[in-house]
CSV table of C-alpha atoms in Angstrom, one decimal:
chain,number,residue,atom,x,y,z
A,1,UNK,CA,-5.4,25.1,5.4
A,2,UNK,CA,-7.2,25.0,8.8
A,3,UNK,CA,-9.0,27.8,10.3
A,4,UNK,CA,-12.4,29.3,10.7
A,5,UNK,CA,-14.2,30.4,7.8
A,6,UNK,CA,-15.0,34.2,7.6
A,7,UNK,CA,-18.5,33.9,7.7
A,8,UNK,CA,-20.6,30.4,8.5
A,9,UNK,CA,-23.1,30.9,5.1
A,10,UNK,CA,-19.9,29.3,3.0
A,11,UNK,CA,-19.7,26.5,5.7
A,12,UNK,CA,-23.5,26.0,5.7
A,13,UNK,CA,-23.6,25.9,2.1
A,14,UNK,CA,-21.3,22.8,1.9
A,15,UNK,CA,-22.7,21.4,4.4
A,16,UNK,CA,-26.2,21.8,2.6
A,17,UNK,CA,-24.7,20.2,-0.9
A,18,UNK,CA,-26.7,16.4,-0.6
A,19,UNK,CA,-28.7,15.0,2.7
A,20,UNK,CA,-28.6,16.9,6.2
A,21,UNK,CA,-26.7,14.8,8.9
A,22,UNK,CA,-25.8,15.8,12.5
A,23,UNK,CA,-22.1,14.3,12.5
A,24,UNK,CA,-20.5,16.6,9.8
A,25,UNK,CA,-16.9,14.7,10.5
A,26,UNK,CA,-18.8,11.3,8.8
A,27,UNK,CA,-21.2,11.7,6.2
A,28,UNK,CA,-22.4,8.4,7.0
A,29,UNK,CA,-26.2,9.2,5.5
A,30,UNK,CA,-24.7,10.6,2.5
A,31,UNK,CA,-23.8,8.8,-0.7
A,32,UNK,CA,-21.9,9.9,-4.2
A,33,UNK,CA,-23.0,8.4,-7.4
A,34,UNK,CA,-21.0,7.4,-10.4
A,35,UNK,CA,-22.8,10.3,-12.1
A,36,UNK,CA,-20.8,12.8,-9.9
A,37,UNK,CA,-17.4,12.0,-11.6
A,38,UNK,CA,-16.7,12.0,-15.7
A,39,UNK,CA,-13.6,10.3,-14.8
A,40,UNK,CA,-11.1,8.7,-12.7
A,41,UNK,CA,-10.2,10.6,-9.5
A,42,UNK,CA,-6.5,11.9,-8.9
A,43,UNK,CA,-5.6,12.0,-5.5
A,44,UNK,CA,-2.0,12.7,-4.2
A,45,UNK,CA,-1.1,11.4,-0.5
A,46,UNK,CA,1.5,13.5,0.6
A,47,UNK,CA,1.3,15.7,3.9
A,48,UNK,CA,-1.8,16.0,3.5
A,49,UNK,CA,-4.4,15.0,0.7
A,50,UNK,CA,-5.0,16.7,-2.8
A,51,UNK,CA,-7.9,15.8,-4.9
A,52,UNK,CA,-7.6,16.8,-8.1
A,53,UNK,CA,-11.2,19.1,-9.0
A,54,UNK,CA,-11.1,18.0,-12.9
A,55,UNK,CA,-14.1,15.4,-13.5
A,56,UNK,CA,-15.5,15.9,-10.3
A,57,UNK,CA,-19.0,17.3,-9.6
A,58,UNK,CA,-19.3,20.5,-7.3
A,59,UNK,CA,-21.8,18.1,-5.1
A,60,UNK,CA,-19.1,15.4,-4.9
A,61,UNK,CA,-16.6,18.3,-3.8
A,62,UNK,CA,-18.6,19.5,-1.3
A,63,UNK,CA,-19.1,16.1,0.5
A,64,UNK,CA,-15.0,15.4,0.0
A,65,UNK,CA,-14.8,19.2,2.3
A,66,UNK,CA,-17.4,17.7,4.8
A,67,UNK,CA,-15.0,15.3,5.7
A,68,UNK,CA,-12.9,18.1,7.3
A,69,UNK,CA,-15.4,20.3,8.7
A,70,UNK,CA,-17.2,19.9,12.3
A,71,UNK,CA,-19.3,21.7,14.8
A,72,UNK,CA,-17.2,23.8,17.0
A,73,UNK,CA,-18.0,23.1,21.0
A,74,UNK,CA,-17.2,26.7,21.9
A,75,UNK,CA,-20.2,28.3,19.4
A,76,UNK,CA,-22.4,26.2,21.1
A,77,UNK,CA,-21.1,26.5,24.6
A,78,UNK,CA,-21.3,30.1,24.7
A,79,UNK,CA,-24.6,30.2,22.9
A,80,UNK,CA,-26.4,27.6,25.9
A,81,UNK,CA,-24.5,29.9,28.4
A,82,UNK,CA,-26.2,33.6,26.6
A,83,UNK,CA,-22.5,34.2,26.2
A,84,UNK,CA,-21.4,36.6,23.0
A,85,UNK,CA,-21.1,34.8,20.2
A,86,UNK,CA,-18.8,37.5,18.1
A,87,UNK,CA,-15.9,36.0,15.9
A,88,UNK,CA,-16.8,33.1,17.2
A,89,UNK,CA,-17.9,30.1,14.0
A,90,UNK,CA,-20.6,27.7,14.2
A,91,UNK,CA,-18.1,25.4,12.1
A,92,UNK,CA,-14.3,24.2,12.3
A,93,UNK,CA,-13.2,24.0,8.7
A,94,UNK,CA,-9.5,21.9,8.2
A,95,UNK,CA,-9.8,21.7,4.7
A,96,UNK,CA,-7.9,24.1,2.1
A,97,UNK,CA,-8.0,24.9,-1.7
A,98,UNK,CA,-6.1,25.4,-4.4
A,99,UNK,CA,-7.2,26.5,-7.9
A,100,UNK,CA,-6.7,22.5,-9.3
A,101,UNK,CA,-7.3,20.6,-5.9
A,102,UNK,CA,-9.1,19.9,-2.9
A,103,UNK,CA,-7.2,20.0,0.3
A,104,UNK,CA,-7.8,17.6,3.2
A,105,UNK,CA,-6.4,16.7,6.2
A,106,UNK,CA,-4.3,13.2,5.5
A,107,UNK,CA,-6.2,11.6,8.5
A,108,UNK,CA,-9.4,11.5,6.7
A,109,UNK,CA,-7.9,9.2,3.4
A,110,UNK,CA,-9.8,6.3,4.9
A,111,UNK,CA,-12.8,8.4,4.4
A,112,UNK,CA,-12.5,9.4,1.1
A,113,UNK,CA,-11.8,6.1,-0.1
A,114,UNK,CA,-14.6,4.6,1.4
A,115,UNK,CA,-16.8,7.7,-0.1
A,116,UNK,CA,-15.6,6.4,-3.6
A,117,UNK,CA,-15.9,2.9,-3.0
A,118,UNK,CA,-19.3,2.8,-1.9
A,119,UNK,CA,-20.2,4.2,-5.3
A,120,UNK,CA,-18.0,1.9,-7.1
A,121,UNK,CA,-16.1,5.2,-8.9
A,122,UNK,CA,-12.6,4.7,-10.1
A,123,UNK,CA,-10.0,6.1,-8.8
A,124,UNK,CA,-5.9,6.5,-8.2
A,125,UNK,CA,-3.7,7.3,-5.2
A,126,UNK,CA,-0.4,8.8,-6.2
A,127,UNK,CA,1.9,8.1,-3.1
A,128,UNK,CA,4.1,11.3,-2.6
A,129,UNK,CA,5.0,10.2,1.3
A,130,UNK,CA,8.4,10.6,2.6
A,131,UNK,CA,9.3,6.7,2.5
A,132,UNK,CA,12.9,7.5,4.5
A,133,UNK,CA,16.3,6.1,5.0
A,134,UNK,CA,16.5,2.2,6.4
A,135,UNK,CA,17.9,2.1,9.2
A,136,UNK,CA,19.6,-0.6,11.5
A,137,UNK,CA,18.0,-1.0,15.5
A,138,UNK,CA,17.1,-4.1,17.5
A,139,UNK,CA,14.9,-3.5,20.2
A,140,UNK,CA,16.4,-5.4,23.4
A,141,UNK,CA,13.5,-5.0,25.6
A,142,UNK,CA,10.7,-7.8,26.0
A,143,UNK,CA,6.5,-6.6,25.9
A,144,UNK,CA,3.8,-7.8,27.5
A,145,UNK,CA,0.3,-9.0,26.0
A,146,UNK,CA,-1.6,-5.6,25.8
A,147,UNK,CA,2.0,-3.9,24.5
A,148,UNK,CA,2.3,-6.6,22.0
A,149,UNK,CA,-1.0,-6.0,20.8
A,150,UNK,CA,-0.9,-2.3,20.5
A,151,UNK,CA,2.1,-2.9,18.6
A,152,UNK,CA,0.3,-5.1,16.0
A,153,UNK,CA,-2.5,-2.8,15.7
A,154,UNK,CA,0.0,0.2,14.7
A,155,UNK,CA,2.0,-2.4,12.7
A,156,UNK,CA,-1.4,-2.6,10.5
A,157,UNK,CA,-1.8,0.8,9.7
A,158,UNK,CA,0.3,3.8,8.5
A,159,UNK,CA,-1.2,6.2,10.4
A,160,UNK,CA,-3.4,5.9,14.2
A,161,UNK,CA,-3.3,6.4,17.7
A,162,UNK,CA,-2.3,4.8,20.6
A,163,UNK,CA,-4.5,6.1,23.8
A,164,UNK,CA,-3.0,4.5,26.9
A,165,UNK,CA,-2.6,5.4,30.8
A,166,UNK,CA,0.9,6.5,31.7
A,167,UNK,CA,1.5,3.3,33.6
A,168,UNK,CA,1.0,1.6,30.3
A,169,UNK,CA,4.4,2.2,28.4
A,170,UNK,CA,3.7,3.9,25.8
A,171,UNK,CA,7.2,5.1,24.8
A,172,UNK,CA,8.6,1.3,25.4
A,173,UNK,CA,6.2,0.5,22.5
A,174,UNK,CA,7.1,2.8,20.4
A,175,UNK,CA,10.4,2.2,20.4
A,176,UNK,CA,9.8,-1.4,19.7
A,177,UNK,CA,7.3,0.2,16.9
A,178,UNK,CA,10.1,2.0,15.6
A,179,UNK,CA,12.4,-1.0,15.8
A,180,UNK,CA,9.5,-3.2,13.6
A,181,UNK,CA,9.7,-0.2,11.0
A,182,UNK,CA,13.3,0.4,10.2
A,183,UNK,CA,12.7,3.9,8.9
A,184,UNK,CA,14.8,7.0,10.2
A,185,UNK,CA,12.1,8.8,13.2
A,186,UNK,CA,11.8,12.4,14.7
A,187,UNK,CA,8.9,12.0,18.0
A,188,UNK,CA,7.8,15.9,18.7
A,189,UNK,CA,7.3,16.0,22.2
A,190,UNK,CA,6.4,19.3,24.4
A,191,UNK,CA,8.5,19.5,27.1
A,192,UNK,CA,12.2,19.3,27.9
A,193,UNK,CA,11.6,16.6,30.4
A,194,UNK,CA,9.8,14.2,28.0
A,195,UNK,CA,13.0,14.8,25.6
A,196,UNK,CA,15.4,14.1,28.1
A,197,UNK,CA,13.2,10.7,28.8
A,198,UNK,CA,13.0,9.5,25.6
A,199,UNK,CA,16.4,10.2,24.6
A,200,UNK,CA,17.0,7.7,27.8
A,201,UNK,CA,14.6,5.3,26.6
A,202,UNK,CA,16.3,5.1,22.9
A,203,UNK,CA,19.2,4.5,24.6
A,204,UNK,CA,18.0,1.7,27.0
A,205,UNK,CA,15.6,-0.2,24.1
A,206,UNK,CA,17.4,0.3,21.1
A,207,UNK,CA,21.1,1.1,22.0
A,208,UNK,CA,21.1,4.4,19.7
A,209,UNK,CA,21.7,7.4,20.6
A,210,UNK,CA,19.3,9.7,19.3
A,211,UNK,CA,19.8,13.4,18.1
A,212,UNK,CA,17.5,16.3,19.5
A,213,UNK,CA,15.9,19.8,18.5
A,214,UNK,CA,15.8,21.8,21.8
A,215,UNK,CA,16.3,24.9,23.1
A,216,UNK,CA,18.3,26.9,19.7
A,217,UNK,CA,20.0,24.1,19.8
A,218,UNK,CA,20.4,21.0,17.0
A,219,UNK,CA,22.1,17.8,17.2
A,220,UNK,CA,19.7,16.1,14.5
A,221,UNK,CA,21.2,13.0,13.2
A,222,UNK,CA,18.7,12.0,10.7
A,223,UNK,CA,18.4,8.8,12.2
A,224,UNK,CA,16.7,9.0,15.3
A,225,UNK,CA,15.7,12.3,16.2
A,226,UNK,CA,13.8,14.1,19.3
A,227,UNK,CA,12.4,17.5,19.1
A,228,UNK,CA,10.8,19.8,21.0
A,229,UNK,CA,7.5,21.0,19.1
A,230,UNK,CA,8.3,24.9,20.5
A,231,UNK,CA,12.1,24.9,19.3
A,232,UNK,CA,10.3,23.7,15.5
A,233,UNK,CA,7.2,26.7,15.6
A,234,UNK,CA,9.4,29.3,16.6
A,235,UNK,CA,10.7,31.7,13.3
A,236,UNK,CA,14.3,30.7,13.9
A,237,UNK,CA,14.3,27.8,13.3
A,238,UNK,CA,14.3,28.1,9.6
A,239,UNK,CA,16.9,26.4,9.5
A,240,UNK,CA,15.7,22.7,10.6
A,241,UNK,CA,12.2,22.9,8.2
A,242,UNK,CA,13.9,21.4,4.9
A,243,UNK,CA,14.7,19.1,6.7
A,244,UNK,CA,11.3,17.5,8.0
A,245,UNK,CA,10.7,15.9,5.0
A,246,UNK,CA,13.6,13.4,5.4
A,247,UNK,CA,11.6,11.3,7.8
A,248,UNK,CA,10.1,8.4,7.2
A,249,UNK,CA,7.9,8.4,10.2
A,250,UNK,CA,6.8,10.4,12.8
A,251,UNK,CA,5.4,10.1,16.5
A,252,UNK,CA,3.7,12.7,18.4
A,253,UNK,CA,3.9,12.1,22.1
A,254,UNK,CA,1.3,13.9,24.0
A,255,UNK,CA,-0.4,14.1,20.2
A,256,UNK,CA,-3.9,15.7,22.4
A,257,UNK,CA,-1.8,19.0,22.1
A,258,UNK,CA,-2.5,18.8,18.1
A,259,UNK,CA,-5.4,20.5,18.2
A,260,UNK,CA,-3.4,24.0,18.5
A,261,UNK,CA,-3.3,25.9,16.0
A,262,UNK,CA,0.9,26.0,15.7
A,263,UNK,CA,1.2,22.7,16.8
A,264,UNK,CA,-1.0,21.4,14.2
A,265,UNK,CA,0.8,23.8,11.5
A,266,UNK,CA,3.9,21.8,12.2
A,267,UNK,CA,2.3,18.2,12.6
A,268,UNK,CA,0.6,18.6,8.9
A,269,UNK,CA,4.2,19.7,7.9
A,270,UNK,CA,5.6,16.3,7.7
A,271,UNK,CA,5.2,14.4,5.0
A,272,UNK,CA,6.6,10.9,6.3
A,273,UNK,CA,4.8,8.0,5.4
A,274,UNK,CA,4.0,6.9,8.9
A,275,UNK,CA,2.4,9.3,11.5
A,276,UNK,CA,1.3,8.2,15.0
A,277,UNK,CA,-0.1,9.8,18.1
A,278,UNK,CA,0.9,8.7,22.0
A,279,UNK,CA,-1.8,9.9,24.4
A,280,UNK,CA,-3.6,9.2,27.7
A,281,UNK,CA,-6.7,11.8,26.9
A,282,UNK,CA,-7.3,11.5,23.4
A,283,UNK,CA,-11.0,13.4,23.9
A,284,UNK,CA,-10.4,17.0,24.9
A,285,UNK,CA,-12.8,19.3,26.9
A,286,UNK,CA,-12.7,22.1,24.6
A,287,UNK,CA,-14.3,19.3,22.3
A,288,UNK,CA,-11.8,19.5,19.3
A,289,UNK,CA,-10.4,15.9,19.2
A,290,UNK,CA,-11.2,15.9,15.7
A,291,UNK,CA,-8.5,17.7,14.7
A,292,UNK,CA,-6.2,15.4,16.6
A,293,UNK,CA,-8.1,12.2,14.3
A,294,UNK,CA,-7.8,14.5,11.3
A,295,UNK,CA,-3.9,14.8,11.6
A,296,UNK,CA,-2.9,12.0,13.7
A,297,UNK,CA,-5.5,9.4,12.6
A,298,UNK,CA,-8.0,7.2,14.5
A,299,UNK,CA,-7.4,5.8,17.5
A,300,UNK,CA,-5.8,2.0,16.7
A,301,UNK,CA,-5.7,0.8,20.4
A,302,UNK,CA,-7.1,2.1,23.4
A,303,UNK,CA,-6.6,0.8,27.0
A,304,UNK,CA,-7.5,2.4,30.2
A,305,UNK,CA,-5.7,2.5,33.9
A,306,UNK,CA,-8.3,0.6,35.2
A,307,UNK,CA,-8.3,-1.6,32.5
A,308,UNK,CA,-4.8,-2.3,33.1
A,309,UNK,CA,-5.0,-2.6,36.7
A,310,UNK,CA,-7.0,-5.5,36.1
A,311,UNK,CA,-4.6,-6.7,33.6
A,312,UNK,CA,-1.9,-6.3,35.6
A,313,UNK,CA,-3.8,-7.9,38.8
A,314,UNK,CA,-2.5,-4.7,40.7
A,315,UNK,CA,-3.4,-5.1,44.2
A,316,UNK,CA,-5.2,-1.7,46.1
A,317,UNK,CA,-4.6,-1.3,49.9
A,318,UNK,CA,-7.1,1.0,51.7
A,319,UNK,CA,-5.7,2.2,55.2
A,320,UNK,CA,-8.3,4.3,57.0
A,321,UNK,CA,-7.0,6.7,59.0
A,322,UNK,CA,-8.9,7.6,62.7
A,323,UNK,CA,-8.4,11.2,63.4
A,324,UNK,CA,-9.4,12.3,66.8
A,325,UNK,CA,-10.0,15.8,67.5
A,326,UNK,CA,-9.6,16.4,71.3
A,327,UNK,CA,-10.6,20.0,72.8
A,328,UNK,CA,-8.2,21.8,74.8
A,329,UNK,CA,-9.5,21.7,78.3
A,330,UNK,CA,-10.3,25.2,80.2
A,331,UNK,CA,-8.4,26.2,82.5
């Protein structure tokens, strides 16, 4: 479960266990042995990942958590500034336990695997994700180059981000994202306005009609579904949660906004086997984009507004403007 540890001597002291490193999202310096597991490592991929303790050294353990734990910004900000560092911790911790398991956020599988392989130690992956209902859609609109290849890149993984301008069309791809997959979809958004334009663009791209969570109000189809993350956080609706795990995948528009505490909550509460992320500004200022990576994945394709302006061979027009300023004469 994420939050802030009580006191930083339980963070330091996992982030102590093996070689000191500065970037405590990637142990990059730090390596596991064979000698650190007496078996075959159990991990469950559901909503987020379990590793199963048995067989595995308290070291190894400790390196799995450091996966999920980072510096937090606004420690350091307020300590550079002589500001009061009360309840405030030197370290973000995302990870969670349970008496049998280790707890990590499902973004950092990639990690873990590539802890293991580097070491050559065995282990298993038992798939628990929400696979969903096939369903039938067409997408009718045509993409260009960078849209086409944004597509691909999401088409190659089960989980990323796509960070793009809003001139780019991010919700165009998605829909031809969700078109490619065939798996019933609920896209969290944050606003009414962003439902009411996706509803349209479901309509326009894939001739559905899509169901939506807003406002007390539910209309969920199970098919193709839009909801606003506020209607899913607040404690009445109760109601809709047994239902997020029917989803086969899930997109997060405006997926920067992850990195609140409730809004992360909910994210992490889907267990559907693809997850993506839409945003323009996937690096926040308060310095907690890791929690978007940890929850959301890495970013898969990443274009900018000036990139695409070059792309796109938009033309600028400068018109400068002469202002005179003439004094009233005295009378």
């Amino acid at each position: 479960m994420h939050g802030f540890l009580p006191n930083d001597c339980d963070t330091e002291n996992v982030l102590k266990s093996g070689a000191a490193y500065k970037d405590f999202g990637s142990p990059q310096n730090i390596r596991l042995t064979q000698k650190d597991f007496s078996s075959a490592v159990h991990i469950t991929l559901s909503n987020q990942i379990e590793i199963t303790k048995t067989g595995i050294s308290e070291r190894a353990l400790g390196i799995f958590r450091r996966t999920a734990v980072f510096l937090n910004p606004e420690y350091f900000r307020n300590l550079q500034m002589r500001l009061p560092l009360y309840n405030i911790p030197r370290y973000i911790d995302c990870s969670g336990e349970s008496e049998n398991a280790l707890l990590l956020p499902r973004g950092n599988i990639v990690q873990i695997q590539k802890l293991l392989n580097d070491c050559n130690a065995p282990y298993e992956i038992n798939d628990k994700r929400e696979q969903g209902i096939s369903i039938k859609v067409d997408f009718s609109e045509k993409l260009y180059a960078e849209q086409k290849d944004a597509l691909q890149a999401m088409l190659e993984s089960d989980i990323g981000i796509l960070s793009a301008g809003t001139d780019f069309g991010k919700t165009v791809t998605a829909a031809a994202l969700i078109a490619e997959r065939k798996t019933n979809t609920i896209i969290l958004v944050q606003t009414h306005t962003l439902l009411e334009q996706w509803k349209k663009a479901i309509k326009r791209f894939l001739n559905c009609e899509a169901g939506t969570i807003a406002a007390g109000k539910d209309t969920s189809t199970g098919i193709i579904d839009i909801a606003i993350i506020k209607s899913l956080t607040e404690k009445k609706s109760d109601s809709v949660k047994p239902r997020r795990h029917i989803y086969g995948m899930l997109i997060v528009d405006e997926c920067h906004h992850v990195s609140a505490f409730g809004t992360e909550n909910l994210v992490k509460s889907f267990r559907a086997k693809y997850v993506y992320g839409l945003t323009a500004t996937p690096v926040r200022r308060d310095g907690r984009q890791k929690i978007i990576f940890m929850q959301c994945g890495q970013i898969l394709y990443a274009i900018t507004t000036k990139q695409m302006n070059r792309v796109q061979n938009f033309e600028h027009y400068f018109f400068h403007v002469l202002r005179i300023f003439i004094s009233p004469r005295k009378i």
